């Protein structure tokens, strides 16, 4: 099965099933793709985002979910509010990159390894009352 076919199958699975864990982190996401500024301030932001990802995985009990299933699908949703605008696709992915790295570190997997954890492609975005990042986990058995 090609990677594209796998993505379509995973997206369909997530649309047809309820998440086993769902949590929204109240934070304003910024994309590092077009960032300017001093490397120290950028480094501080990346470190904070990784820590947020680590605590997010702990709050969702993601490590326990992975042990109890063949693999877990992760769906990221950016919620923007006020004067914020939606990011384009690559900026949305970059906005959650450091959080995703911290998430993967907390559950003890490489974020590029798709045998235990799969991240649904693309970051969903919608306007809400408050900015944040919603993370939903879906448990899936290998077929």
mmCIF file of C-alpha atoms in Angstrom:
data_model
loop_
_atom_site.group_PDB
_atom_site.id
_atom_site.type_symbol
_atom_site.label_atom_id
_atom_site.label_comp_id
_atom_site.label_asym_id
_atom_site.label_seq_id
_atom_site.Cartn_x
_atom_site.Cartn_y
_atom_site.Cartn_z
ATOM 1 C CA UNK A 1 0.000 0.000 0.000
ATOM 2 C CA UNK A 2 1.400 3.403 -0.960
ATOM 3 C CA UNK A 3 1.835 6.209 1.540
ATOM 4 C CA UNK A 4 -0.960 8.179 -0.104
ATOM 5 C CA UNK A 5 -3.334 5.204 0.142
ATOM 6 C CA UNK A 6 -2.370 4.777 3.807
ATOM 7 C CA UNK A 7 -3.130 8.452 4.497
ATOM 8 C CA UNK A 8 -6.567 8.142 2.895
ATOM 9 C CA UNK A 9 -7.311 5.000 4.883
ATOM 10 C CA UNK A 10 -6.201 6.636 8.172
ATOM 11 C CA UNK A 11 -8.223 9.799 7.467
ATOM 12 C CA UNK A 12 -11.317 7.698 6.761
ATOM 13 C CA UNK A 13 -10.796 5.689 9.947
ATOM 14 C CA UNK A 14 -10.579 8.875 12.038
ATOM 15 C CA UNK A 15 -13.738 10.273 10.436
ATOM 16 C CA UNK A 16 -15.717 7.096 11.153
ATOM 17 C CA UNK A 17 -14.615 6.559 14.774
ATOM 18 C CA UNK A 18 -14.724 8.472 18.032
ATOM 19 C CA UNK A 19 -11.391 9.495 19.538
ATOM 20 C CA UNK A 20 -10.241 7.618 22.647
ATOM 21 C CA UNK A 21 -8.612 10.804 23.959
ATOM 22 C CA UNK A 22 -9.339 14.441 23.170
ATOM 23 C CA UNK A 23 -7.712 17.503 24.724
ATOM 24 C CA UNK A 24 -7.376 21.176 23.817
ATOM 25 C CA UNK A 25 -4.289 23.113 24.848
ATOM 26 C CA UNK A 26 -4.905 26.857 25.203
ATOM 27 C CA UNK A 27 -2.003 28.314 23.267
ATOM 28 C CA UNK A 28 -1.347 30.592 20.328
ATOM 29 C CA UNK A 29 0.610 28.713 17.680
ATOM 30 C CA UNK A 30 3.188 30.519 15.609
ATOM 31 C CA UNK A 31 4.868 29.066 12.559
ATOM 32 C CA UNK A 32 8.645 28.916 12.608
ATOM 33 C CA UNK A 33 8.768 28.577 8.811
ATOM 34 C CA UNK A 34 9.070 32.299 8.070
ATOM 35 C CA UNK A 35 10.290 33.422 11.497
ATOM 36 C CA UNK A 36 12.792 36.205 11.932
ATOM 37 C CA UNK A 37 14.570 37.097 15.113
ATOM 38 C CA UNK A 38 17.389 36.151 17.395
ATOM 39 C CA UNK A 39 18.307 32.480 17.692
ATOM 40 C CA UNK A 40 18.012 32.608 21.503
ATOM 41 C CA UNK A 41 14.382 33.705 21.410
ATOM 42 C CA UNK A 42 13.615 31.117 18.719
ATOM 43 C CA UNK A 43 15.350 28.446 20.781
ATOM 44 C CA UNK A 44 13.302 29.431 23.839
ATOM 45 C CA UNK A 45 10.055 29.148 21.854
ATOM 46 C CA UNK A 46 11.012 25.724 20.475
ATOM 47 C CA UNK A 47 11.929 24.484 23.956
ATOM 48 C CA UNK A 48 8.613 25.703 25.400
ATOM 49 C CA UNK A 49 6.659 24.083 22.548
ATOM 50 C CA UNK A 50 8.487 20.756 23.083
ATOM 51 C CA UNK A 51 7.642 20.922 26.793
ATOM 52 C CA UNK A 52 3.989 21.614 25.924
ATOM 53 C CA UNK A 53 3.998 18.565 23.650
ATOM 54 C CA UNK A 54 5.519 16.436 26.405
ATOM 55 C CA UNK A 55 2.885 17.508 28.941
ATOM 56 C CA UNK A 56 0.145 17.089 26.359
ATOM 57 C CA UNK A 57 1.143 13.451 25.797
ATOM 58 C CA UNK A 58 1.206 12.873 29.544
ATOM 59 C CA UNK A 59 -2.243 14.454 30.009
ATOM 60 C CA UNK A 60 -3.697 12.304 27.210
ATOM 61 C CA UNK A 61 -2.051 9.165 28.647
ATOM 62 C CA UNK A 62 -0.762 8.507 25.134
ATOM 63 C CA UNK A 63 1.951 6.061 26.229
ATOM 64 C CA UNK A 64 -0.642 3.785 27.858
ATOM 65 C CA UNK A 65 -2.857 3.962 24.767
ATOM 66 C CA UNK A 66 0.002 2.839 22.546
ATOM 67 C CA UNK A 67 0.768 -0.133 24.778
ATOM 68 C CA UNK A 68 -2.862 -1.257 24.601
ATOM 69 C CA UNK A 69 -3.274 -1.139 20.818
ATOM 70 C CA UNK A 70 -1.440 -1.904 17.622
ATOM 71 C CA UNK A 71 -0.983 1.792 16.851
ATOM 72 C CA UNK A 72 -2.500 5.200 17.518
ATOM 73 C CA UNK A 73 -3.570 7.882 15.037
ATOM 74 C CA UNK A 74 -3.005 11.500 16.106
ATOM 75 C CA UNK A 75 -5.022 14.393 14.634
ATOM 76 C CA UNK A 76 -3.893 17.987 15.240
ATOM 77 C CA UNK A 77 -6.349 20.897 14.962
ATOM 78 C CA UNK A 78 -5.265 24.541 15.223
ATOM 79 C CA UNK A 79 -7.912 26.888 16.585
ATOM 80 C CA UNK A 80 -7.340 30.544 15.718
ATOM 81 C CA UNK A 81 -9.269 33.557 17.009
ATOM 82 C CA UNK A 82 -9.416 37.320 16.903
ATOM 83 C CA UNK A 83 -7.184 38.839 14.244
ATOM 84 C CA UNK A 84 -5.346 35.593 13.575
ATOM 85 C CA UNK A 85 -5.690 34.079 10.130
ATOM 86 C CA UNK A 86 -5.402 30.482 8.973
ATOM 87 C CA UNK A 87 -1.909 29.303 8.041
ATOM 88 C CA UNK A 88 -1.194 27.735 4.694
ATOM 89 C CA UNK A 89 -0.443 23.997 4.751
ATOM 90 C CA UNK A 90 3.323 24.021 5.309
ATOM 91 C CA UNK A 91 3.143 26.777 7.956
ATOM 92 C CA UNK A 92 0.442 24.875 9.844
ATOM 93 C CA UNK A 93 2.657 21.783 9.866
ATOM 94 C CA UNK A 94 5.645 23.849 11.079
ATOM 95 C CA UNK A 95 3.533 25.383 13.848
ATOM 96 C CA UNK A 96 3.022 21.981 15.479
ATOM 97 C CA UNK A 97 6.480 20.550 14.664
ATOM 98 C CA UNK A 98 8.089 21.228 18.053
ATOM 99 C CA UNK A 99 4.954 20.164 19.920
ATOM 100 C CA UNK A 100 4.911 16.945 17.900
ATOM 101 C CA UNK A 101 8.584 16.337 18.751
ATOM 102 C CA UNK A 102 7.889 16.739 22.471
ATOM 103 C CA UNK A 103 4.816 14.507 22.167
ATOM 104 C CA UNK A 104 6.863 11.762 20.496
ATOM 105 C CA UNK A 105 9.617 12.080 23.100
ATOM 106 C CA UNK A 106 7.123 11.697 25.964
ATOM 107 C CA UNK A 107 5.687 8.472 24.557
ATOM 108 C CA UNK A 108 9.107 7.083 23.703
ATOM 109 C CA UNK A 109 8.860 6.827 19.907
ATOM 110 C CA UNK A 110 10.575 8.466 16.959
ATOM 111 C CA UNK A 111 8.070 10.867 15.376
ATOM 112 C CA UNK A 112 9.022 9.571 11.921
ATOM 113 C CA UNK A 113 8.326 5.922 12.804
ATOM 114 C CA UNK A 114 4.807 5.009 11.652
ATOM 115 C CA UNK A 115 4.700 1.522 13.139
ATOM 116 C CA UNK A 116 3.294 2.675 16.528
ATOM 117 C CA UNK A 117 2.088 6.248 15.986
ATOM 118 C CA UNK A 118 0.726 7.833 12.819
ATOM 119 C CA UNK A 119 0.064 11.527 12.506
ATOM 120 C CA UNK A 120 -2.818 12.327 10.187
ATOM 121 C CA UNK A 121 -1.504 14.468 7.378
ATOM 122 C CA UNK A 122 -2.136 18.143 7.523
ATOM 123 C CA UNK A 123 -3.259 20.232 10.451
ATOM 124 C CA UNK A 124 -6.951 21.039 10.535
ATOM 125 C CA UNK A 125 -7.765 24.690 11.245
ATOM 126 C CA UNK A 126 -10.890 26.562 12.249
ATOM 127 C CA UNK A 127 -11.885 29.833 13.890
ATOM 128 C CA UNK A 128 -12.909 29.623 17.527
ATOM 129 C CA UNK A 129 -13.542 31.892 20.482
ATOM 130 C CA UNK A 130 -10.071 31.250 21.951
ATOM 131 C CA UNK A 131 -6.825 30.183 20.314
ATOM 132 C CA UNK A 132 -5.569 26.687 20.985
ATOM 133 C CA UNK A 133 -4.432 23.322 19.754
ATOM 134 C CA UNK A 134 -6.794 20.351 19.872
ATOM 135 C CA UNK A 135 -5.296 16.867 19.853
ATOM 136 C CA UNK A 136 -7.366 13.748 19.286
ATOM 137 C CA UNK A 137 -6.070 10.195 19.556
ATOM 138 C CA UNK A 138 -7.660 7.228 17.784
ATOM 139 C CA UNK A 139 -6.794 3.628 18.609
ATOM 140 C CA UNK A 140 -6.507 1.358 15.571
ATOM 141 C CA UNK A 141 -5.697 -2.320 15.170
ATOM 142 C CA UNK A 142 -3.459 -3.385 12.324
ATOM 143 C CA UNK A 143 -5.253 -5.305 9.597
#
